[in-house]
PDB file of C-alpha atoms in Angstrom:
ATOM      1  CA  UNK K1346      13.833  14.164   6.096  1.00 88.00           C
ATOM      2  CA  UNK K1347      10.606  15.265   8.190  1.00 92.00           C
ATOM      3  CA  UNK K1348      10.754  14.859  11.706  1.00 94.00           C
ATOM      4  CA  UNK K1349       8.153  12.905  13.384  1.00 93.00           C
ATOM      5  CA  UNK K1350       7.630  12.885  17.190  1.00 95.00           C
ATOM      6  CA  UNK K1351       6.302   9.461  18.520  1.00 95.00           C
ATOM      7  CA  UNK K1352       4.819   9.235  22.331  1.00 97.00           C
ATOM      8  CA  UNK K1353       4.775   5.239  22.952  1.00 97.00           C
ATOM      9  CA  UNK K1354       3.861   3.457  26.572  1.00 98.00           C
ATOM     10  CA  UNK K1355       6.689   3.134  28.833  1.00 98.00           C
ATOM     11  CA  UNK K1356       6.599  -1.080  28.577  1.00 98.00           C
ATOM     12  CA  UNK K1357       6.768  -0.450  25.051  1.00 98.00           C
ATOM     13  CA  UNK K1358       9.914   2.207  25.763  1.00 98.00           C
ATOM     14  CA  UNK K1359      11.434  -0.275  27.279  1.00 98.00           C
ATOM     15  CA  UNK K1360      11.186  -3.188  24.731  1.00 98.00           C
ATOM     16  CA  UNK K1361      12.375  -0.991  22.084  1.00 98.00           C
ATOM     17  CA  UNK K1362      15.348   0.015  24.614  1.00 98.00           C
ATOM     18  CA  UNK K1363      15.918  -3.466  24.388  1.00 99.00           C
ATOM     19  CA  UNK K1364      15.635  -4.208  20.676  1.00 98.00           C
ATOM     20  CA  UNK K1365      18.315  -1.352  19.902  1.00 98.00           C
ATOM     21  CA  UNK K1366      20.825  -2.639  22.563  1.00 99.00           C
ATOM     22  CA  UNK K1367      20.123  -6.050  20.687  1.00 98.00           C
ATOM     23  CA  UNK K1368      20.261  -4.888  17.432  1.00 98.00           C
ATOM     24  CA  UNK K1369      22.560  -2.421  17.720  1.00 98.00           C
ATOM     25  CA  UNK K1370      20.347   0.069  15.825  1.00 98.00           C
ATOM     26  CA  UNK K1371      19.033   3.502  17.246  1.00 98.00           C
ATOM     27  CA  UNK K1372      14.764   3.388  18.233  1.00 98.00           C
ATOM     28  CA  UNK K1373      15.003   6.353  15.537  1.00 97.00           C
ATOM     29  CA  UNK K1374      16.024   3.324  13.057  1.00 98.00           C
ATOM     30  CA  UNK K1375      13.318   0.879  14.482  1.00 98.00           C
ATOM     31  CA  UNK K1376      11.160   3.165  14.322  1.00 97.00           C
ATOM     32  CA  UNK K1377      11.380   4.009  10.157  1.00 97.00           C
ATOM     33  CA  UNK K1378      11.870   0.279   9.451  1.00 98.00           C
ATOM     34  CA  UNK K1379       8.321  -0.743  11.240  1.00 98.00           C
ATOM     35  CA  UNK K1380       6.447   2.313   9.736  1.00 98.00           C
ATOM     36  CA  UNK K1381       7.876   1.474   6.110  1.00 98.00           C
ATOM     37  CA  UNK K1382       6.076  -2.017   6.606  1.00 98.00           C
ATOM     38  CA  UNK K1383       3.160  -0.999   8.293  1.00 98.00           C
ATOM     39  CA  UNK K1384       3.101   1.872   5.061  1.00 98.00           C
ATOM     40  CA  UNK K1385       3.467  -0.810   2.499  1.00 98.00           C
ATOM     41  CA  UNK K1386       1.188  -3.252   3.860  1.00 98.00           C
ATOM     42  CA  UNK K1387      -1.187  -0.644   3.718  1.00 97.00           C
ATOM     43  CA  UNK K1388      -0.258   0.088   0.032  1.00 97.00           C
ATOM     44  CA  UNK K1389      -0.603  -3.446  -0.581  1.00 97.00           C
ATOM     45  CA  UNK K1390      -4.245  -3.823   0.905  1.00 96.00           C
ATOM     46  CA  UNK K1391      -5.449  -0.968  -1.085  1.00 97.00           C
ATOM     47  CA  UNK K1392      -3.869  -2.466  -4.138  1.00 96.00           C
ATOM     48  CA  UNK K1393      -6.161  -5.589  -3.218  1.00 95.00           C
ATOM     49  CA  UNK K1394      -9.225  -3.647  -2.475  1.00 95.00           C
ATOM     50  CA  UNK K1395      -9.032  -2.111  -5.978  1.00 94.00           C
ATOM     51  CA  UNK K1396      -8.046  -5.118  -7.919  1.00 91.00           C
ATOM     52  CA  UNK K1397     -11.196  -6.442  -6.139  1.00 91.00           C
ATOM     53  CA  UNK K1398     -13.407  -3.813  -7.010  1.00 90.00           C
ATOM     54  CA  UNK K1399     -12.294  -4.720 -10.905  1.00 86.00           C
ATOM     55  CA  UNK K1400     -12.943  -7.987 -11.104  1.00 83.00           C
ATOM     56  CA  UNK K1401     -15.860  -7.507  -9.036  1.00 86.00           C
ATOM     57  CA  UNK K1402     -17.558  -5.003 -12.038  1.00 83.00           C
ATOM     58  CA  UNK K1403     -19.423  -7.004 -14.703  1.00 78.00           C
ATOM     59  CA  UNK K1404     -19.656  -6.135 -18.575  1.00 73.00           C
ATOM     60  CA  UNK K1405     -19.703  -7.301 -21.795  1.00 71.00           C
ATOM     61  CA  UNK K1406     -15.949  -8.616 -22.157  1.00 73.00           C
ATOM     62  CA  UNK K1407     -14.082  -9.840 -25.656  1.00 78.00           C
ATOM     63  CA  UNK K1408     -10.923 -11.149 -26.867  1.00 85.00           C
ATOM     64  CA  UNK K1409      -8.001  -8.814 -24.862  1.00 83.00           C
ATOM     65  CA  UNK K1410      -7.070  -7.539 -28.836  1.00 87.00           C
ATOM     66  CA  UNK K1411     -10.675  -6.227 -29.127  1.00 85.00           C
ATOM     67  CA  UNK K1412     -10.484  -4.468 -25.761  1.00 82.00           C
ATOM     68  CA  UNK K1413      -7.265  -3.056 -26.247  1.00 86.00           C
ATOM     69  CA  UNK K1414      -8.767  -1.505 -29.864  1.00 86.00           C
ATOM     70  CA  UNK K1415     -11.292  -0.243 -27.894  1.00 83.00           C
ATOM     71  CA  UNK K1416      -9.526   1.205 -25.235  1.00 85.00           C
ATOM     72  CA  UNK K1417      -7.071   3.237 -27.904  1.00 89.00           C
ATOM     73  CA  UNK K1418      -9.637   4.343 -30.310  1.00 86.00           C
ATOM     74  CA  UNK K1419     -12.309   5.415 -27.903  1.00 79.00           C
ATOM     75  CA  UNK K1420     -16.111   4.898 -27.496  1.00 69.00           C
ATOM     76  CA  UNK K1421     -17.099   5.886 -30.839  1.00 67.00           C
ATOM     77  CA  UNK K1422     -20.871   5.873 -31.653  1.00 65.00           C
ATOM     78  CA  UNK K1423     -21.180   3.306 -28.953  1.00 61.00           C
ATOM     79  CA  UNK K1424     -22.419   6.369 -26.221  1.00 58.00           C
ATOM     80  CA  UNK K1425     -25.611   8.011 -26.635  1.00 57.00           C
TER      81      UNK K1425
END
């Protein structure tokens, strides 16, 4: 596992001094478990932003079987 050296505020030292003694987890342990959700909340916004920029795109659309058909078989003539 990568090592990853974190220099926090000395307020914030102490809160997560607290949370361990609380928890009974190491600050080491904290630590992963609030970067894993700050990592997939950022996964999940850019999963939004994308998903927006599809629906957002306009075009001639058709029956999801006549899509798919196009989308295997390619554009054809349909390009100049």
């Amino acid at each position: 596992m990568p090592r990853v050296q974190v220099v926090v505020p000395r307020e914030l030292h102490e809160t997560l001094l607290e949370m361990s003694r609380a928890s009974g987890r190491p600050i080491s342990q904290l630590g992963r478990e609030a970067l894993a959700r700050l990592a997939e909340d950022w996964r999940r916004r850019r999963r939004r932003e994308a998903l927006a920029e599809v629906l957002a795109l306009e075009g001639p659309t058709g029956p999801w079987e006549e899509l798919e058909r196009e989308l295997e078989e390619g554009p054809g003539d349909a390009l100049p």
